[in-house]
CSV table of N, CA and C in Angstrom, one decimal:
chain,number,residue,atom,x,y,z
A,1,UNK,N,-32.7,58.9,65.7
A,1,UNK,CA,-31.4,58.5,65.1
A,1,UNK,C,-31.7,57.5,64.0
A,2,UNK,N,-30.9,57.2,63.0
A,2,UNK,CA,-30.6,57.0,61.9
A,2,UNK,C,-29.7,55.8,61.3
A,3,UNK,N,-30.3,54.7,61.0
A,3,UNK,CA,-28.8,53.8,60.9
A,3,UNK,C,-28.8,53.7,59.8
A,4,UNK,N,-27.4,53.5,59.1
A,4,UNK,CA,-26.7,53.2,57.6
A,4,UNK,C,-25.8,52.3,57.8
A,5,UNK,N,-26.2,51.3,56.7
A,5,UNK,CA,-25.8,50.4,56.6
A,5,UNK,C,-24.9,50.5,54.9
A,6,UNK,N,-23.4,50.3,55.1
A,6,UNK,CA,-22.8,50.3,54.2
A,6,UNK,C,-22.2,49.1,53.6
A,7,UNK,N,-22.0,48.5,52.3
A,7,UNK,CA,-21.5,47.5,51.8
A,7,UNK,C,-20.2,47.7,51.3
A,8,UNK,N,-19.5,46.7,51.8
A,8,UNK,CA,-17.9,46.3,51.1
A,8,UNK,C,-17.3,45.7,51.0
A,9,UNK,N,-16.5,45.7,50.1
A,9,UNK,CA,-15.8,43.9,49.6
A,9,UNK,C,-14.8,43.8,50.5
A,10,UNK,N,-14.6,44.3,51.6
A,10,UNK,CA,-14.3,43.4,52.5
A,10,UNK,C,-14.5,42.9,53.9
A,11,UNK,N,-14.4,41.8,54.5
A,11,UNK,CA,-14.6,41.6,55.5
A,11,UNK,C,-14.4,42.2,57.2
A,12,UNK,N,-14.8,42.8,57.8
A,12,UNK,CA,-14.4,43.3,58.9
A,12,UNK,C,-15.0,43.1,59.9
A,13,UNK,N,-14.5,42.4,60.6
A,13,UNK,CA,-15.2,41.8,61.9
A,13,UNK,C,-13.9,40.5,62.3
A,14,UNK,N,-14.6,39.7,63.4
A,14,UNK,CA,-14.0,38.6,63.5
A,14,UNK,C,-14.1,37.0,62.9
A,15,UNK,N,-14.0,37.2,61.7
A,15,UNK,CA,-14.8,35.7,60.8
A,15,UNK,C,-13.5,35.6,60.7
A,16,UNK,N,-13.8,34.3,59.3
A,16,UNK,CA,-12.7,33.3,59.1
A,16,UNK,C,-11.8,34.2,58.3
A,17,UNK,N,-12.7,34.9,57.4
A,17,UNK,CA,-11.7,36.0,56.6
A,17,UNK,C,-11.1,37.4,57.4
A,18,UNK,N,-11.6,37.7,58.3
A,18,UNK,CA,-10.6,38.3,59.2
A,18,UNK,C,-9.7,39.0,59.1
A,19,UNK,N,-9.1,40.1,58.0
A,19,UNK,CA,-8.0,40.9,58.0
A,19,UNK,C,-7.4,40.4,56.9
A,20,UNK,N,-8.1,39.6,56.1
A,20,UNK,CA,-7.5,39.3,54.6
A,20,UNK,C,-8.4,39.6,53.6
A,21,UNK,N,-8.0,40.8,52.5
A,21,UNK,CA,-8.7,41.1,51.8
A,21,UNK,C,-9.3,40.0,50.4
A,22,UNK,N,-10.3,40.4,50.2
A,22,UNK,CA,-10.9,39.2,49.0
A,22,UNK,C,-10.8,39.9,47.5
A,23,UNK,N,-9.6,39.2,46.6
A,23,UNK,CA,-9.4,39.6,45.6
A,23,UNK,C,-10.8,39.8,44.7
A,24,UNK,N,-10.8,40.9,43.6
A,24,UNK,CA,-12.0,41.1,43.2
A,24,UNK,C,-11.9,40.0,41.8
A,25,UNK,N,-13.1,39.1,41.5
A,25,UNK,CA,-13.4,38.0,40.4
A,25,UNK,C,-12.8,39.1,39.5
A,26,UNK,N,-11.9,38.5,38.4
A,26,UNK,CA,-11.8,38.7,36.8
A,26,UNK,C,-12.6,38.0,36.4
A,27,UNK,N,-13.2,38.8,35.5
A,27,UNK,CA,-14.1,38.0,34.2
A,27,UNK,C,-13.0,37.3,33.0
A,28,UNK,N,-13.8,36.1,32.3
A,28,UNK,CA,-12.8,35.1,31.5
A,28,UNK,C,-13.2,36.1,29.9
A,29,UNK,N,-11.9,36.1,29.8
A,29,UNK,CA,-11.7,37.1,27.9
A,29,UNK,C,-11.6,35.9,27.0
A,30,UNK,N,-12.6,35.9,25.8
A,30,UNK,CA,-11.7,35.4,24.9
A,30,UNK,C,-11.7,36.1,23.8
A,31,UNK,N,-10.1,35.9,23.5
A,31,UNK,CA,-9.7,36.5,22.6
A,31,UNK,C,-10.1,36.2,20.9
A,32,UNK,N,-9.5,36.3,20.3
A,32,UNK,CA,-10.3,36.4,18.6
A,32,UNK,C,-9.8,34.6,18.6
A,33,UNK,N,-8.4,34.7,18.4
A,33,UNK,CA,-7.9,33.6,18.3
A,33,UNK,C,-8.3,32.4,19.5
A,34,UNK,N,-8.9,32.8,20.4
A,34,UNK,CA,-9.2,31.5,21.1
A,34,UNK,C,-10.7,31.6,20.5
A,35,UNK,N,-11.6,31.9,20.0
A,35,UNK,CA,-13.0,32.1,19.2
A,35,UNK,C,-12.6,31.2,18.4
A,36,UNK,N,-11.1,31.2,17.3
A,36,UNK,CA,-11.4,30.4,16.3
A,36,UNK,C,-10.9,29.0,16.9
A,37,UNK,N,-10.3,28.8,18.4
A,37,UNK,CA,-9.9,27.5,18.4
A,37,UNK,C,-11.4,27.1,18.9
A,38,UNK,N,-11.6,27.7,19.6
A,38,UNK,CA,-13.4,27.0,20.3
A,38,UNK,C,-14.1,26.7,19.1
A,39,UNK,N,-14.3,27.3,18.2
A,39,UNK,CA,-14.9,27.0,17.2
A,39,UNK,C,-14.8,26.0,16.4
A,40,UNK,N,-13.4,25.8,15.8
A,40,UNK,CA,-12.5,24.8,15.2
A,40,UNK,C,-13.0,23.0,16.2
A,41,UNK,N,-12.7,23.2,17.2
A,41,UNK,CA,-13.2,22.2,17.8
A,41,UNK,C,-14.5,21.7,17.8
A,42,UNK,N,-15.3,22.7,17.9
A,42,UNK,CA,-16.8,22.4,17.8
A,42,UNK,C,-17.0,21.4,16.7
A,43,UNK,N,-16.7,22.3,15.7
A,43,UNK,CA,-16.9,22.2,13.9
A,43,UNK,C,-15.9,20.4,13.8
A,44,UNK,N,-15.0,20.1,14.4
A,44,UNK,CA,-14.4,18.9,13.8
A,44,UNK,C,-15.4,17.6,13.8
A,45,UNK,N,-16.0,17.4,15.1
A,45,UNK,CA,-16.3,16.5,15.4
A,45,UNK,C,-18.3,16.5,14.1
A,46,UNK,N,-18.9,17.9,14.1
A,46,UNK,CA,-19.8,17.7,13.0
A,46,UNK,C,-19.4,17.6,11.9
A,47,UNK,N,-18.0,18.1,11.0
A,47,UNK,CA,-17.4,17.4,9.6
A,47,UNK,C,-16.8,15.9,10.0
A,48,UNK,N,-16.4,15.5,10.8
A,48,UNK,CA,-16.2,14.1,11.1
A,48,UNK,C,-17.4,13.0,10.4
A,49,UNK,N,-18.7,13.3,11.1
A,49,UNK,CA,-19.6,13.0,11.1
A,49,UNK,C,-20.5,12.6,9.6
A,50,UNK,N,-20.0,14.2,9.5
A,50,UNK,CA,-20.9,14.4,8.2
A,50,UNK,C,-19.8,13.7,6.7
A,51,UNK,N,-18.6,13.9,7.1
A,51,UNK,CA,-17.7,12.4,6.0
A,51,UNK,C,-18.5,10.8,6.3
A,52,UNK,N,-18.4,10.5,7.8
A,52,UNK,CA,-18.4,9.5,7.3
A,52,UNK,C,-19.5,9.0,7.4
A,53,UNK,N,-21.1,9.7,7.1
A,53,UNK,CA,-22.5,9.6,6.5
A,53,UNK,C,-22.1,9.6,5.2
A,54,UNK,N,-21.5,10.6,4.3
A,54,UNK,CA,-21.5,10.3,3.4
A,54,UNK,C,-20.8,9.7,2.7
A,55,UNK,N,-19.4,9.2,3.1
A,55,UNK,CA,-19.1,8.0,2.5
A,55,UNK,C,-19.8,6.4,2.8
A,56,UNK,N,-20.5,6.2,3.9
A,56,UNK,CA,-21.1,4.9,4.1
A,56,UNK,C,-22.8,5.0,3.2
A,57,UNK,N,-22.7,6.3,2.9
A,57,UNK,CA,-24.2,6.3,1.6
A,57,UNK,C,-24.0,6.2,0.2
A,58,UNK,N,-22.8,6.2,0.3
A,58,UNK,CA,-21.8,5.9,-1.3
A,58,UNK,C,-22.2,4.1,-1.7
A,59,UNK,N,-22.7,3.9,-3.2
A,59,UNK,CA,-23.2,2.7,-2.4
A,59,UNK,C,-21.6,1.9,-3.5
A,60,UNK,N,-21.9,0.6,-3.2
A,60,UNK,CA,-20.3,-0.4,-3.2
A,60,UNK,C,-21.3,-0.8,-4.5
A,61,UNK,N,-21.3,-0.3,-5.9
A,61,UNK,CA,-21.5,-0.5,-6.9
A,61,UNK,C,-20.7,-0.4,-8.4
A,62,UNK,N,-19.8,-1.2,-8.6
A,62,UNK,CA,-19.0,-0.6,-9.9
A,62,UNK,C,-19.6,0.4,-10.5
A,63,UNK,N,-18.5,1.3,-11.2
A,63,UNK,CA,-18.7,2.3,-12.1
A,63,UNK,C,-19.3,1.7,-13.9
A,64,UNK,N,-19.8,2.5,-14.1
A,64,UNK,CA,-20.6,2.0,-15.8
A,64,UNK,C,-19.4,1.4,-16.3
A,65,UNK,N,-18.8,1.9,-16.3
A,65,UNK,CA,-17.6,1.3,-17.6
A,65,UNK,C,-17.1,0.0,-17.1
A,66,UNK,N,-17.0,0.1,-16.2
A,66,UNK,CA,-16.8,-1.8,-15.6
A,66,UNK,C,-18.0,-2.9,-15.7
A,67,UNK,N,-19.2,-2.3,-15.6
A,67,UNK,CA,-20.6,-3.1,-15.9
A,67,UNK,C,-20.6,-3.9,-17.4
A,68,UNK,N,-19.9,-3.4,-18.3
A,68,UNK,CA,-19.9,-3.7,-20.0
A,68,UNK,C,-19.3,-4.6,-20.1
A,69,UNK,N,-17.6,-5.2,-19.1
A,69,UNK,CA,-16.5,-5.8,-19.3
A,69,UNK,C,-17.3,-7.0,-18.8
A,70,UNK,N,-16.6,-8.0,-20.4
A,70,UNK,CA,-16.8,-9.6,-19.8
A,70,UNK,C,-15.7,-9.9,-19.5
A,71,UNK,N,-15.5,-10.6,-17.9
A,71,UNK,CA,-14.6,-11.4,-18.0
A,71,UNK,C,-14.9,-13.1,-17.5
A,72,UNK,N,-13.7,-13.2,-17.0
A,72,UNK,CA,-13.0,-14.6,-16.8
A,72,UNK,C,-12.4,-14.7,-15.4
A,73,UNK,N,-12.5,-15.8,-14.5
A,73,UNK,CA,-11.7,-16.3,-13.4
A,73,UNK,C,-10.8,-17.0,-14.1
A,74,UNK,N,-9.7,-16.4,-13.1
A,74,UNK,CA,-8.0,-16.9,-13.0
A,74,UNK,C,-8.0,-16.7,-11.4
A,75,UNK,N,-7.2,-18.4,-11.3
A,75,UNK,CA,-7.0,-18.6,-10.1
A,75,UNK,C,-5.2,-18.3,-10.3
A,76,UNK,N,-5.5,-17.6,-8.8
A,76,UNK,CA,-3.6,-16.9,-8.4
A,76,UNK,C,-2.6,-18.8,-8.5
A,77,UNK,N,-1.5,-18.7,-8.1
A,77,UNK,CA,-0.9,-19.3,-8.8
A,77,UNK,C,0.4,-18.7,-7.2
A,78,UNK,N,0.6,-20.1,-6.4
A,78,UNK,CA,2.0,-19.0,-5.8
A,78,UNK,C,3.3,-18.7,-6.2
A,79,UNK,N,3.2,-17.3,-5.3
A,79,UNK,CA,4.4,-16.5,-6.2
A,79,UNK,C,4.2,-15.8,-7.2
A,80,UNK,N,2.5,-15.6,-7.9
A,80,UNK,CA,2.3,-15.1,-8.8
A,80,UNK,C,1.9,-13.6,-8.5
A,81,UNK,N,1.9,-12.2,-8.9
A,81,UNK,CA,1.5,-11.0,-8.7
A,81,UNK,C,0.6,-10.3,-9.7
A,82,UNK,N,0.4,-9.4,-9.4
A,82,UNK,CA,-0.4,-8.5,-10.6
A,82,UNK,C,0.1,-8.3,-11.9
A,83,UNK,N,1.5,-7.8,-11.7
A,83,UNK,CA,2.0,-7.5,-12.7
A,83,UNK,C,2.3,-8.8,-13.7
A,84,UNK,N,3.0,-9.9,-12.9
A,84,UNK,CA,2.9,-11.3,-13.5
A,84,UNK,C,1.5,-11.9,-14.1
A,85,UNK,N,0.5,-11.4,-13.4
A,85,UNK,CA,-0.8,-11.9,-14.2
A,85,UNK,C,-1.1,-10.9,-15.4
A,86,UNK,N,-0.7,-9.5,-15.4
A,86,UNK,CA,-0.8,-8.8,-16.5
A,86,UNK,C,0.1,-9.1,-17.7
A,87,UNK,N,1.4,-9.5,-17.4
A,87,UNK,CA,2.5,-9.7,-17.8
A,87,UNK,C,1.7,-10.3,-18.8
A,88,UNK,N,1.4,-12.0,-18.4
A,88,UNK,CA,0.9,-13.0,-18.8
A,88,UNK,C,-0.4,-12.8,-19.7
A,89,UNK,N,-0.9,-12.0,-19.3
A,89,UNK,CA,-2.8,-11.9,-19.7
A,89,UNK,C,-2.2,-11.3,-21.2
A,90,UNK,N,-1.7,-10.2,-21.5
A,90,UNK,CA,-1.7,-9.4,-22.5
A,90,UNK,C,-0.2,-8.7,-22.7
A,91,UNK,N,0.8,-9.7,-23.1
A,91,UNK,CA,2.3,-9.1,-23.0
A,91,UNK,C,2.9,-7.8,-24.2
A,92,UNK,N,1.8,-7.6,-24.9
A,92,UNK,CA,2.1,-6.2,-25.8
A,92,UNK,C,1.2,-4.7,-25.4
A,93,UNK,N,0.5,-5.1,-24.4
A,93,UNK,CA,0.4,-4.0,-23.7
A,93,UNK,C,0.9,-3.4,-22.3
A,94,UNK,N,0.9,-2.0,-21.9
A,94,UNK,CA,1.6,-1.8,-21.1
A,94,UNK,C,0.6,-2.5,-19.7
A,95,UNK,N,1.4,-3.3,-18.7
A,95,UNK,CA,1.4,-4.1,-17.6
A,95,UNK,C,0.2,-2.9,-16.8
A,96,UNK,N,0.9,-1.8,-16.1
A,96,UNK,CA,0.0,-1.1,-15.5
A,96,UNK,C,-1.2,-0.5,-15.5
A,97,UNK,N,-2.0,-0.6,-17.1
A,97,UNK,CA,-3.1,-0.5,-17.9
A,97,UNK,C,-3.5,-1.6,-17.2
A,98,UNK,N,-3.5,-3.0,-17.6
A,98,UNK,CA,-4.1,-4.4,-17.2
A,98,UNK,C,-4.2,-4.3,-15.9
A,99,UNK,N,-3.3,-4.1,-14.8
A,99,UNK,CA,-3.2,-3.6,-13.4
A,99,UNK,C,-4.5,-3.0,-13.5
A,100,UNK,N,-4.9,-1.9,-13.5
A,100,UNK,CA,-5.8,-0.8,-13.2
A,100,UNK,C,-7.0,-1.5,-13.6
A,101,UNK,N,-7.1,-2.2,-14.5
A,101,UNK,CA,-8.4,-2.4,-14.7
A,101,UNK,C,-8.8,-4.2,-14.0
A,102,UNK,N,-8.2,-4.5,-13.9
A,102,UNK,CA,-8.0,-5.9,-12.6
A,102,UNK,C,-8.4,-5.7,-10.9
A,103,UNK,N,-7.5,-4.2,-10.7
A,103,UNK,CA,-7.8,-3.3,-9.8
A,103,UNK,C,-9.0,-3.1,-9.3
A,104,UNK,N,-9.4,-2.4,-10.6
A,104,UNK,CA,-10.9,-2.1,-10.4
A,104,UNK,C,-12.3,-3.1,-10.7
A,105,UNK,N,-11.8,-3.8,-11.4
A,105,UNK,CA,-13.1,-4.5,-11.8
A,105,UNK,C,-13.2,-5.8,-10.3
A,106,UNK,N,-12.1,-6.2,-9.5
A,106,UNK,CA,-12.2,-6.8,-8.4
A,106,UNK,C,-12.3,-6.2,-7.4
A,107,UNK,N,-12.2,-4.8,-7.4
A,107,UNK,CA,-12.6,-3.7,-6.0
A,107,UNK,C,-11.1,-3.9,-5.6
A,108,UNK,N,-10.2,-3.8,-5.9
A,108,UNK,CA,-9.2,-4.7,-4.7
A,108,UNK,C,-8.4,-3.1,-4.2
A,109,UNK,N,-8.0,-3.7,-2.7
A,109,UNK,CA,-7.6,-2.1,-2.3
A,109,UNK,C,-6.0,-2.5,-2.6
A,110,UNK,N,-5.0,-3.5,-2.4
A,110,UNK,CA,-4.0,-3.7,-2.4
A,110,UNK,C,-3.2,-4.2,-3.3
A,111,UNK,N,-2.4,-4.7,-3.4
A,111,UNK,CA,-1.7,-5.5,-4.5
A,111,UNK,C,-1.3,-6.7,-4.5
A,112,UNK,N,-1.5,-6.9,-3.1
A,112,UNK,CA,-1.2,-8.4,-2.1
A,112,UNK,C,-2.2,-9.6,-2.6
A,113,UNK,N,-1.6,-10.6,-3.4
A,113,UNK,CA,-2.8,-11.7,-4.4
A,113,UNK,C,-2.2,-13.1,-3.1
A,114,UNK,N,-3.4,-13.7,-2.4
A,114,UNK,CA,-3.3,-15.2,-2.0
A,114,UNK,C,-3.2,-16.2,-2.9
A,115,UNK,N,-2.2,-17.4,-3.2
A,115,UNK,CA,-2.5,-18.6,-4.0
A,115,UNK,C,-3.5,-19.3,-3.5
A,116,UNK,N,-4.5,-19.5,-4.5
A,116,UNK,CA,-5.5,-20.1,-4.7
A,116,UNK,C,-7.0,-18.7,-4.8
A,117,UNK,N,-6.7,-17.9,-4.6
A,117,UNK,CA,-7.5,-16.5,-4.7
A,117,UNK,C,-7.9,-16.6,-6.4
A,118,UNK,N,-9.2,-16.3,-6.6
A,118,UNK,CA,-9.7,-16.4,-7.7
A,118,UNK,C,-10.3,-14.8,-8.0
A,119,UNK,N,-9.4,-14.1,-9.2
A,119,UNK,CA,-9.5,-12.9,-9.7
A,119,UNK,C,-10.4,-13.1,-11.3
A,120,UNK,N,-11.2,-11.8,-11.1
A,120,UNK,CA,-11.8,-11.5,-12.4
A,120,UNK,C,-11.0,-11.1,-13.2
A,121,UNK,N,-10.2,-11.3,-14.2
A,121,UNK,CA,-9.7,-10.1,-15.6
A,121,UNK,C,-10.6,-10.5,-17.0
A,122,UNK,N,-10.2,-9.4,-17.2
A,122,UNK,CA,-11.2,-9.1,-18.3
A,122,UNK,C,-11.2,-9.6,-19.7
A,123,UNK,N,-12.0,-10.2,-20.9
A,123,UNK,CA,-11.7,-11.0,-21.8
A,123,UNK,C,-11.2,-10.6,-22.8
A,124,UNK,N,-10.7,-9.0,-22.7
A,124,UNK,CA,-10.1,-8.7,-24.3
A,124,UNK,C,-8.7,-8.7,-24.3
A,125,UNK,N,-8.2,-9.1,-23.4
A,125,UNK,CA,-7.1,-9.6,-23.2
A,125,UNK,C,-6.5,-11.6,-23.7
C-alpha cells in the first residue's frame, strides 16, 4: 500500500484554525501614480540637500561692481530710513537707485535701519 500526501490551504483537523478558512495573501500593486509619489519623496529630501550645499558654497563676497565703489560711514540718525538717507545723500536722483545700491554694497537683507547703526553709502553721491 501506498500513501499520498496531499497539500492545502486549508486547515483540517482539530487546531486553532479549525473550520475557518485562511484567506489567500494579495500581493501589494503599485500603481504608475503611486511610482511617481514614491519617487517624488525619495528625490525631495536629495534636492533639499543638494540646494543647500550649494548655496552654503556660494561664498559671501560682493559682486565686482561693488569692489570699485568708495564710500563713506553714515551713522543712522532716529527715525531716520533708507529712503530718508537717500533722500538726503543725493535729492536729484531717483531715491530707489541710492536704495539698491546702499542695499547691496551693506549686504543688508531688510530695510529696518537701528539708530546709532553705521551704513556704508557710496561717495558719488
Amino acid at each position: 500500500m501506498s500513501t499520498v500526501i496531499a497539500s492545502s490551504p486549508f486547515v483540517i483537523g482539530s487546531g486553532v484554525d479549525a473550520g475557518r478558512s485562511v484567506a489567500p495573501r494579495t500581493r501589494l500593486r503599485l500603481t504608475r501614480r503611486g511610482r511617481i509619489v514614491l519617487t517624488s519623496l525619495a528625490a525631495v529630501p536629495v534636492v533639499a540637500v543638494a540646494l543647500f550645499a550649494g548655496l552654503s558654497a556660494v561664498p559671501a563676497v560682493a559682486g565686482s561692481s561693488s569692489a570699485d565703489v568708495s564710500f563713506r560711514y553714515v551713522t543712522i540718525e532716529p527715525g531716520q530710513s533708507l529712503w530718508s538717507l537717500a533722500e538726503s545723500l543725493a535729492p536729484t536722483v531717483d531715491p530707489r537707485d541710492v536704495i539698491a545700491e546702499i542695499t547691496s554694497l551693506n549686504g543688508l537683507t531688510s530695510s529696518s535701519l537701528e539708530p546709532g547703526q553705521q551704513i556704508a553709502v557710496p561717495l558719488g553721491y
